[in-house]
PDB file of C-alpha atoms and ligand atoms in Angstrom:
ATOM      1  CA  MET Q   1     -98.177 -23.147 107.177  1.00  0.00           C
ATOM      2  CA  ALA Q   2    -101.585 -21.581 106.652  1.00  0.00           C
ATOM      3  CA  ASN Q   3    -104.462 -24.026 106.414  1.00  0.00           C
ATOM      4  CA  LEU Q   4    -105.739 -23.672 102.867  1.00  0.00           C
ATOM      5  CA  ASP Q   5    -107.938 -26.758 102.887  1.00  0.00           C
ATOM      6  CA  PHE Q   6    -110.992 -24.654 102.024  1.00  0.00           C
ATOM      7  CA  ILE Q   7    -109.252 -23.900  98.724  1.00  0.00           C
ATOM      8  CA  TYR Q   8    -107.870 -27.345  98.022  1.00  0.00           C
ATOM      9  CA  ASN Q   9    -111.142 -29.078  98.961  1.00  0.00           C
ATOM     10  CA  ARG Q  10    -113.325 -27.053  96.616  1.00  0.00           C
ATOM     11  CA  LYS Q  11    -114.452 -28.892  93.535  1.00  0.00           C
ATOM     12  CA  SER Q  12    -117.270 -28.495  91.049  1.00  0.00           C
ATOM     13  CA  VAL Q  13    -120.311 -30.411  92.229  1.00  0.00           C
ATOM     14  CA  ARG Q  14    -123.008 -31.297  89.710  1.00  0.00           C
ATOM     15  CA  GLN Q  15    -125.185 -33.683  91.746  1.00  0.00           C
ATOM     16  CA  PHE Q  16    -127.014 -32.617  94.866  1.00  0.00           C
ATOM     17  CA  LYS Q  17    -129.152 -34.116  97.604  1.00  0.00           C
ATOM     18  CA  ASP Q  18    -132.756 -32.992  97.773  1.00  0.00           C
ATOM     19  CA  ILE Q  19    -132.112 -30.917 100.897  1.00  0.00           C
ATOM     20  CA  PRO Q  20    -133.005 -27.207 101.088  1.00  0.00           C
ATOM     21  CA  VAL Q  21    -130.308 -24.667 101.948  1.00  0.00           C
ATOM     22  CA  PRO Q  22    -131.358 -22.400 104.856  1.00  0.00           C
ATOM     23  CA  LYS Q  23    -131.804 -18.766 103.825  1.00  0.00           C
ATOM     24  CA  GLU Q  24    -129.284 -17.541 106.426  1.00  0.00           C
ATOM     25  CA  ASP Q  25    -126.611 -19.720 104.805  1.00  0.00           C
ATOM     26  CA  ILE Q  26    -127.442 -18.347 101.348  1.00  0.00           C
ATOM     27  CA  VAL Q  27    -127.248 -14.804 102.714  1.00  0.00           C
ATOM     28  CA  GLU Q  28    -123.881 -15.530 104.361  1.00  0.00           C
ATOM     29  CA  LEU Q  29    -122.517 -16.875 101.074  1.00  0.00           C
ATOM     30  CA  LEU Q  30    -123.739 -13.833  99.157  1.00  0.00           C
ATOM     31  CA  LYS Q  31    -122.182 -11.572 101.763  1.00  0.00           C
ATOM     32  CA  ALA Q  32    -118.884 -13.422 101.227  1.00  0.00           C
ATOM     33  CA  GLY Q  33    -119.325 -12.772  97.497  1.00  0.00           C
ATOM     34  CA  THR Q  34    -119.631  -9.036  98.082  1.00  0.00           C
ATOM     35  CA  TYR Q  35    -116.360  -9.005 100.028  1.00  0.00           C
ATOM     36  CA  ALA Q  36    -114.518  -9.756  96.787  1.00  0.00           C
ATOM     37  CA  PRO Q  37    -112.395  -7.045  95.215  1.00  0.00           C
ATOM     38  CA  SER Q  38    -113.975  -5.218  92.295  1.00  0.00           C
ATOM     39  CA  PRO Q  39    -112.568  -2.710  89.810  1.00  0.00           C
ATOM     40  CA  LYS Q  40    -112.443   0.722  91.522  1.00  0.00           C
ATOM     41  CA  HIS Q  41    -114.723  -0.829  94.131  1.00  0.00           C
ATOM     42  CA  GLN Q  42    -117.701  -0.443  91.799  1.00  0.00           C
ATOM     43  CA  GLN Q  43    -119.205  -3.718  93.117  1.00  0.00           C
ATOM     44  CA  ASN Q  44    -120.590  -4.275  89.663  1.00  0.00           C
ATOM     45  CA  TRP Q  45    -122.584  -7.382  90.571  1.00  0.00           C
ATOM     46  CA  HIS Q  46    -126.137  -8.368  91.395  1.00  0.00           C
ATOM     47  CA  PHE Q  47    -127.190 -11.831  92.545  1.00  0.00           C
ATOM     48  CA  VAL Q  48    -130.613 -13.339  91.895  1.00  0.00           C
ATOM     49  CA  VAL Q  49    -131.394 -16.398  94.010  1.00  0.00           C
ATOM     50  CA  LEU Q  50    -133.654 -19.095  92.558  1.00  0.00           C
ATOM     51  CA  GLN Q  51    -135.064 -21.909  94.658  1.00  0.00           C
ATOM     52  CA  ASN Q  52    -138.290 -22.547  92.778  1.00  0.00           C
ATOM     53  CA  LYS Q  53    -137.929 -26.015  91.184  1.00  0.00           C
ATOM     54  CA  ASP Q  54    -140.410 -25.124  88.472  1.00  0.00           C
ATOM     55  CA  ILE Q  55    -138.383 -22.091  87.332  1.00  0.00           C
ATOM     56  CA  ILE Q  56    -135.097 -24.024  87.572  1.00  0.00           C
ATOM     57  CA  ASN Q  57    -136.529 -26.846  85.423  1.00  0.00           C
ATOM     58  CA  LYS Q  58    -137.934 -24.377  82.895  1.00  0.00           C
ATOM     59  CA  MET Q  59    -134.501 -22.798  82.686  1.00  0.00           C
ATOM     60  CA  ALA Q  60    -132.954 -26.228  81.991  1.00  0.00           C
ATOM     61  CA  ASP Q  61    -135.571 -26.857  79.254  1.00  0.00           C
ATOM     62  CA  ILE Q  62    -134.737 -23.516  77.629  1.00  0.00           C
ATOM     63  CA  VAL Q  63    -131.010 -24.280  77.716  1.00  0.00           C
ATOM     64  CA  THR Q  64    -131.547 -27.777  76.276  1.00  0.00           C
ATOM     65  CA  LYS Q  65    -133.715 -26.472  73.417  1.00  0.00           C
ATOM     66  CA  ASN Q  66    -131.186 -23.781  72.569  1.00  0.00           C
ATOM     67  CA  HIS Q  67    -128.339 -26.277  72.756  1.00  0.00           C
ATOM     68  CA  GLU Q  68    -130.190 -28.488  70.282  1.00  0.00           C
ATOM     69  CA  LYS Q  69    -130.907 -25.497  68.043  1.00  0.00           C
ATOM     70  CA  ILE Q  70    -127.242 -24.475  68.003  1.00  0.00           C
ATOM     71  CA  GLY Q  71    -126.313 -28.134  67.409  1.00  0.00           C
ATOM     72  CA  GLN Q  72    -128.346 -28.083  64.188  1.00  0.00           C
ATOM     73  CA  LEU Q  73    -125.440 -26.088  62.747  1.00  0.00           C
ATOM     74  CA  ALA Q  74    -123.422 -29.321  62.793  1.00  0.00           C
ATOM     75  CA  LYS Q  75    -123.052 -30.701  59.307  1.00  0.00           C
ATOM     76  CA  ASN Q  76    -123.699 -34.326  60.226  1.00  0.00           C
ATOM     77  CA  GLU Q  77    -125.408 -36.503  62.812  1.00  0.00           C
ATOM     78  CA  LYS Q  78    -122.112 -37.561  64.395  1.00  0.00           C
ATOM     79  CA  ASP Q  79    -121.092 -33.959  65.148  1.00  0.00           C
ATOM     80  CA  PHE Q  80    -124.615 -33.155  66.359  1.00  0.00           C
ATOM     81  CA  LYS Q  81    -124.362 -36.050  68.812  1.00  0.00           C
ATOM     82  CA  ARG Q  82    -120.896 -34.911  69.938  1.00  0.00           C
ATOM     83  CA  HIS Q  83    -122.293 -31.423  70.501  1.00  0.00           C
ATOM     84  CA  MET Q  84    -125.239 -32.803  72.482  1.00  0.00           C
ATOM     85  CA  SER Q  85    -122.965 -35.033  74.590  1.00  0.00           C
ATOM     86  CA  THR Q  86    -121.933 -31.884  76.504  1.00  0.00           C
ATOM     87  CA  ILE Q  87    -125.524 -31.073  77.528  1.00  0.00           C
ATOM     88  CA  ASN Q  88    -124.999 -32.032  81.177  1.00  0.00           C
ATOM     89  CA  TYR Q  89    -122.296 -29.357  81.374  1.00  0.00           C
ATOM     90  CA  TYR Q  90    -125.014 -26.824  80.415  1.00  0.00           C
ATOM     91  CA  THR Q  91    -127.955 -28.087  82.449  1.00  0.00           C
ATOM     92  CA  CYS Q  92    -126.531 -29.709  85.597  1.00  0.00           C
ATOM     93  CA  PHE Q  93    -127.841 -26.740  87.623  1.00  0.00           C
ATOM     94  CA  LYS Q  94    -131.241 -28.430  87.421  1.00  0.00           C
ATOM     95  CA  HIS Q  95    -130.173 -30.875  90.152  1.00  0.00           C
ATOM     96  CA  ALA Q  96    -129.398 -28.060  92.593  1.00  0.00           C
ATOM     97  CA  PRO Q  97    -131.853 -26.781  95.230  1.00  0.00           C
ATOM     98  CA  VAL Q  98    -130.401 -23.269  94.800  1.00  0.00           C
ATOM     99  CA  VAL Q  99    -129.217 -21.511  91.665  1.00  0.00           C
ATOM    100  CA  ILE Q 100    -127.656 -18.084  92.029  1.00  0.00           C
ATOM    101  CA  ILE Q 101    -127.777 -16.091  88.823  1.00  0.00           C
ATOM    102  CA  VAL Q 102    -124.972 -13.553  88.610  1.00  0.00           C
ATOM    103  CA  TYR Q 103    -125.578 -10.292  86.798  1.00  0.00           C
ATOM    104  CA  SER Q 104    -122.994  -7.652  86.080  1.00  0.00           C
ATOM    105  CA  CYS Q 105    -122.985  -4.083  84.838  1.00  0.00           C
ATOM    106  CA  GLU Q 106    -120.320  -2.405  82.769  1.00  0.00           C
ATOM    107  CA  TYR Q 107    -117.193  -1.190  84.573  1.00  0.00           C
ATOM    108  CA  LYS Q 108    -117.337   2.571  84.321  1.00  0.00           C
ATOM    109  CA  MET Q 109    -113.804   3.638  83.513  1.00  0.00           C
ATOM    110  CA  ILE Q 110    -113.420   7.385  83.837  1.00  0.00           C
ATOM    111  CA  GLU Q 111    -110.094   7.369  81.940  1.00  0.00           C
ATOM    112  CA  TYR Q 112    -111.792   5.716  78.974  1.00  0.00           C
ATOM    113  CA  LYS Q 113    -114.493   8.394  78.903  1.00  0.00           C
ATOM    114  CA  ILE Q 114    -111.939  11.219  79.079  1.00  0.00           C
ATOM    115  CA  LEU Q 115    -109.719   9.742  76.356  1.00  0.00           C
ATOM    116  CA  LYS Q 116    -112.701   9.018  74.107  1.00  0.00           C
ATOM    117  CA  GLU Q 117    -113.914  12.601  74.461  1.00  0.00           C
ATOM    118  CA  ASN Q 118    -110.389  13.637  73.476  1.00  0.00           C
ATOM    119  CA  ASN Q 119    -110.531  11.464  70.350  1.00  0.00           C
ATOM    120  CA  ALA Q 120    -107.893   8.970  71.498  1.00  0.00           C
ATOM    121  CA  PRO Q 121    -107.197   6.314  68.841  1.00  0.00           C
ATOM    122  CA  GLN Q 122    -109.402   3.235  69.009  1.00  0.00           C
ATOM    123  CA  GLU Q 123    -106.412   0.909  69.593  1.00  0.00           C
ATOM    124  CA  VAL Q 124    -105.593   2.765  72.818  1.00  0.00           C
ATOM    125  CA  LEU Q 125    -109.220   2.554  73.943  1.00  0.00           C
ATOM    126  CA  ASP Q 126    -109.276  -1.149  73.086  1.00  0.00           C
ATOM    127  CA  VAL Q 127    -106.203  -1.787  75.268  1.00  0.00           C
ATOM    128  CA  LEU Q 128    -107.896  -0.005  78.170  1.00  0.00           C
ATOM    129  CA  VAL Q 129    -110.946  -2.261  78.087  1.00  0.00           C
ATOM    130  CA  SER Q 130    -109.092  -5.457  77.158  1.00  0.00           C
ATOM    131  CA  PRO Q 131    -108.760  -6.710  80.765  1.00  0.00           C
ATOM    132  CA  GLN Q 132    -112.577  -6.977  80.865  1.00  0.00           C
ATOM    133  CA  SER Q 133    -112.557  -5.663  84.405  1.00  0.00           C
ATOM    134  CA  ALA Q 134    -116.299  -6.128  84.952  1.00  0.00           C
ATOM    135  CA  ALA Q 135    -116.040  -9.853  84.193  1.00  0.00           C
ATOM    136  CA  GLN Q 136    -112.961 -10.172  86.421  1.00  0.00           C
ATOM    137  CA  GLY Q 137    -114.856  -8.597  89.331  1.00  0.00           C
ATOM    138  CA  ILE Q 138    -117.654 -11.113  88.861  1.00  0.00           C
ATOM    139  CA  GLY Q 139    -115.140 -13.953  88.800  1.00  0.00           C
ATOM    140  CA  ALA Q 140    -113.676 -12.793  92.112  1.00  0.00           C
ATOM    141  CA  ALA Q 141    -117.134 -12.610  93.701  1.00  0.00           C
ATOM    142  CA  VAL Q 142    -118.142 -16.029  92.399  1.00  0.00           C
ATOM    143  CA  GLU Q 143    -114.932 -17.612  93.666  1.00  0.00           C
ATOM    144  CA  ASN Q 144    -115.518 -16.114  97.119  1.00  0.00           C
ATOM    145  CA  ILE Q 145    -118.964 -17.728  97.124  1.00  0.00           C
ATOM    146  CA  LEU Q 146    -117.591 -21.095  95.996  1.00  0.00           C
ATOM    147  CA  LEU Q 147    -114.874 -21.084  98.660  1.00  0.00           C
ATOM    148  CA  ALA Q 148    -117.290 -19.979 101.373  1.00  0.00           C
ATOM    149  CA  ALA Q 149    -119.704 -22.719 100.269  1.00  0.00           C
ATOM    150  CA  THR Q 150    -116.943 -25.326 100.583  1.00  0.00           C
ATOM    151  CA  GLN Q 151    -116.055 -24.049 104.037  1.00  0.00           C
ATOM    152  CA  MET Q 152    -119.742 -24.228 105.064  1.00  0.00           C
ATOM    153  CA  GLY Q 153    -120.071 -27.804 103.805  1.00  0.00           C
ATOM    154  CA  TYR Q 154    -121.929 -27.126 100.554  1.00  0.00           C
ATOM    155  CA  GLY Q 155    -121.201 -28.233  97.022  1.00  0.00           C
ATOM    156  CA  SER Q 156    -121.257 -25.717  94.201  1.00  0.00           C
ATOM    157  CA  CYS Q 157    -120.487 -25.234  90.541  1.00  0.00           C
ATOM    158  CA  TYR Q 158    -119.547 -22.079  88.629  1.00  0.00           C
ATOM    159  CA  MET Q 159    -121.401 -22.127  85.297  1.00  0.00           C
ATOM    160  CA  THR Q 160    -121.218 -19.964  82.203  1.00  0.00           C
ATOM    161  CA  GLY Q 161    -122.330 -22.634  79.691  1.00  0.00           C
ATOM    162  CA  PRO Q 162    -126.046 -21.818  80.083  1.00  0.00           C
ATOM    163  CA  THR Q 163    -125.415 -18.207  79.090  1.00  0.00           C
ATOM    164  CA  HIS Q 164    -125.880 -19.185  75.452  1.00  0.00           C
ATOM    165  CA  SER Q 165    -129.530 -18.809  76.488  1.00  0.00           C
ATOM    166  CA  LYS Q 166    -129.069 -15.618  78.494  1.00  0.00           C
ATOM    167  CA  LYS Q 167    -131.818 -13.613  76.764  1.00  0.00           C
ATOM    168  CA  GLU Q 168    -134.406 -16.364  77.268  1.00  0.00           C
ATOM    169  CA  ILE Q 169    -133.297 -16.949  80.869  1.00  0.00           C
ATOM    170  CA  GLU Q 170    -133.449 -13.214  81.588  1.00  0.00           C
ATOM    171  CA  ASN Q 171    -137.005 -13.183  80.224  1.00  0.00           C
ATOM    172  CA  LEU Q 172    -138.009 -16.232  82.257  1.00  0.00           C
ATOM    173  CA  ILE Q 173    -136.657 -14.810  85.512  1.00  0.00           C
ATOM    174  CA  GLY Q 174    -137.985 -11.348  84.819  1.00  0.00           C
ATOM    175  CA  PHE Q 175    -135.276  -9.606  86.861  1.00  0.00           C
ATOM    176  CA  GLU Q 176    -134.352  -6.213  85.467  1.00  0.00           C
ATOM    177  CA  LYS Q 177    -131.832  -3.654  86.640  1.00  0.00           C
ATOM    178  CA  GLU Q 178    -130.694  -0.850  84.367  1.00  0.00           C
ATOM    179  CA  GLY Q 179    -127.390  -1.717  82.680  1.00  0.00           C
ATOM    180  CA  TYR Q 180    -127.114  -5.235  84.155  1.00  0.00           C
ATOM    181  CA  GLU Q 181    -126.844  -8.463  82.177  1.00  0.00           C
ATOM    182  CA  LEU Q 182    -126.603 -12.128  83.044  1.00  0.00           C
ATOM    183  CA  MET Q 183    -122.985 -13.319  83.247  1.00  0.00           C
ATOM    184  CA  SER Q 184    -122.931 -16.660  85.000  1.00  0.00           C
ATOM    185  CA  MET Q 185    -124.660 -18.848  87.540  1.00  0.00           C
ATOM    186  CA  ILE Q 186    -123.753 -20.875  90.584  1.00  0.00           C
ATOM    187  CA  SER Q 187    -125.472 -24.112  91.492  1.00  0.00           C
ATOM    188  CA  LEU Q 188    -125.462 -24.741  95.195  1.00  0.00           C
ATOM    189  CA  GLY Q 189    -126.604 -27.398  97.606  1.00  0.00           C
ATOM    190  CA  VAL Q 190    -125.587 -30.348  99.716  1.00  0.00           C
ATOM    191  CA  ALA Q 191    -123.425 -32.536  97.481  1.00  0.00           C
ATOM    192  CA  GLU Q 192    -124.589 -36.031  96.610  1.00  0.00           C
ATOM    193  CA  ASP Q 193    -122.369 -38.747  98.127  1.00  0.00           C
ATOM    194  CA  ASP Q 194    -119.391 -39.767  96.012  1.00  0.00           C
ATOM    195  CA  THR Q 195    -119.413 -36.963  93.453  1.00  0.00           C
ATOM    196  CA  PRO Q 196    -116.506 -37.074  90.969  1.00  0.00           C
ATOM    197  CA  LYS Q 197    -113.106 -36.050  92.258  1.00  0.00           C
ATOM    198  CA  GLN Q 198    -111.620 -32.680  91.457  1.00  0.00           C
ATOM    199  CA  PRO Q 199    -109.557 -32.999  88.250  1.00  0.00           C
ATOM    200  CA  SER Q 200    -105.792 -32.809  88.670  1.00  0.00           C
ATOM    201  CA  ARG Q 201    -103.948 -29.554  88.060  1.00  0.00           C
ATOM    202  CA  LYS Q 202    -101.175 -28.694  85.612  1.00  0.00           C
ATOM    203  CA  PRO Q 203     -97.809 -28.806  87.409  1.00  0.00           C
ATOM    204  CA  LEU Q 204     -96.918 -25.393  88.846  1.00  0.00           C
ATOM    205  CA  GLU Q 205     -93.792 -25.177  86.681  1.00  0.00           C
ATOM    206  CA  ASP Q 206     -96.054 -25.214  83.595  1.00  0.00           C
ATOM    207  CA  VAL Q 207     -98.061 -22.222  84.733  1.00  0.00           C
ATOM    208  CA  VAL Q 208     -95.663 -20.178  86.860  1.00  0.00           C
ATOM    209  CA  THR Q 209     -92.604 -18.148  85.897  1.00  0.00           C
ATOM    210  CA  PHE Q 210     -90.445 -16.344  88.414  1.00  0.00           C
ATOM    211  CA  ILE Q 211     -88.488 -13.485  86.926  1.00  0.00           C
ATOM    212  CA  ASP Q 212     -85.547 -12.458  89.151  1.00  0.00           C
TER     213      ASP Q 212
HETATM  214  C1  FMN A   1    -115.790 -19.332  84.195  1.00  0.00           C
HETATM  215  C2  FMN A   1    -116.155 -20.773  84.429  1.00  0.00           C
HETATM  216  C3  FMN A   1    -117.221 -21.317  83.757  1.00  0.00           C
HETATM  217  C4  FMN A   1    -117.610 -22.640  83.984  1.00  0.00           C
HETATM  218  N1  FMN A   1    -118.735 -23.115  83.367  1.00  0.00           N
HETATM  219  C5  FMN A   1    -119.157 -24.363  83.642  1.00  0.00           C
HETATM  220  C6  FMN A   1    -120.366 -24.843  83.074  1.00  0.00           C
HETATM  221  O1  FMN A   1    -121.053 -24.163  82.326  1.00  0.00           O
HETATM  222  N2  FMN A   1    -120.770 -26.090  83.394  1.00  0.00           N
HETATM  223  C7  FMN A   1    -120.061 -26.889  84.256  1.00  0.00           C
HETATM  224  O2  FMN A   1    -120.513 -28.014  84.512  1.00  0.00           O
HETATM  225  N3  FMN A   1    -118.894 -26.460  84.809  1.00  0.00           N
HETATM  226  C8  FMN A   1    -118.443 -25.227  84.526  1.00  0.00           C
HETATM  227  N4  FMN A   1    -117.289 -24.752  85.108  1.00  0.00           N
HETATM  228  C9  FMN A   1    -116.549 -25.616  86.053  1.00  0.00           C
HETATM  229  C10 FMN A   1    -115.272 -26.196  85.412  1.00  0.00           C
HETATM  230  O3  FMN A   1    -115.599 -27.219  84.521  1.00  0.00           O
HETATM  231  C11 FMN A   1    -114.390 -26.710  86.564  1.00  0.00           C
HETATM  232  O4  FMN A   1    -114.063 -25.651  87.409  1.00  0.00           O
HETATM  233  C12 FMN A   1    -113.100 -27.338  86.047  1.00  0.00           C
HETATM  234  O5  FMN A   1    -113.379 -28.498  85.294  1.00  0.00           O
HETATM  235  C13 FMN A   1    -112.153 -27.724  87.209  1.00  0.00           C
HETATM  236  O6  FMN A   1    -112.817 -28.591  88.097  1.00  0.00           O
HETATM  237  P1  FMN A   1    -113.004 -28.238  89.647  1.00  0.00           P
HETATM  238  O7  FMN A   1    -113.866 -26.999  89.727  1.00  0.00           O
HETATM  239  O8  FMN A   1    -113.709 -29.436  90.234  1.00  0.00           O
HETATM  240  O9  FMN A   1    -111.670 -28.009  90.259  1.00  0.00           O
HETATM  241  C14 FMN A   1    -116.878 -23.450  84.886  1.00  0.00           C
HETATM  242  C15 FMN A   1    -115.788 -22.890  85.561  1.00  0.00           C
HETATM  243  C16 FMN A   1    -115.443 -21.565  85.339  1.00  0.00           C
HETATM  244  C17 FMN A   1    -114.288 -20.970  86.120  1.00  0.00           C
END
């Protein structure tokens, strides 16, 4: 049997030791990310690496403020508190020595362009874009990074929660590339001792169907 421990050992890590990650390791992980498949090999990703504690903390402050602001939509104090109880899920990147911000650009689908120019009905165009190929390419790249990080002895966490503050984070970071927007982030570092176990999985028979 193949040794798939690097897959089974990966788990989301949200607490990190205060140990820097050497640049060559970060570069290796990013390289692994770029070996992911992408729709029509458009490699529609860009990674911005943050290691500056001040910027990472500012980003966590922005996310917390926005989370509170959104929480004000709750109709009562109890629901506001329930909403705020998830804040660690949105800001746990602040404990990481490295945060990789993942940007993506639109997947340029030539068929879509041709059909649109030929006045294809909107429902056909909608079906073409429904797989959200750009996002799927990003997911593949992020997973490569997470698995490589596990193999190299690092802890990591895939995060999209903070993207409710994407505009403010984009402004804070100041990274700009035509057509690219912030999609997700990865916190990375040496895991704290005794971080929570990986949650159990649904049984395979619940999520797999063989059709003969
Ligand atoms: C697309 C995506 C977005 C996620 N966003 C967050 C997040 O914002 N914050 C967080 O703490 N974990 C986030 N996670 C991690 C999940 O909570 C985690 O993968 C899941 O609970 C299973 O746990 P495991 O990764 O330890 O196996 C995200 C995972 C994925 C795939």
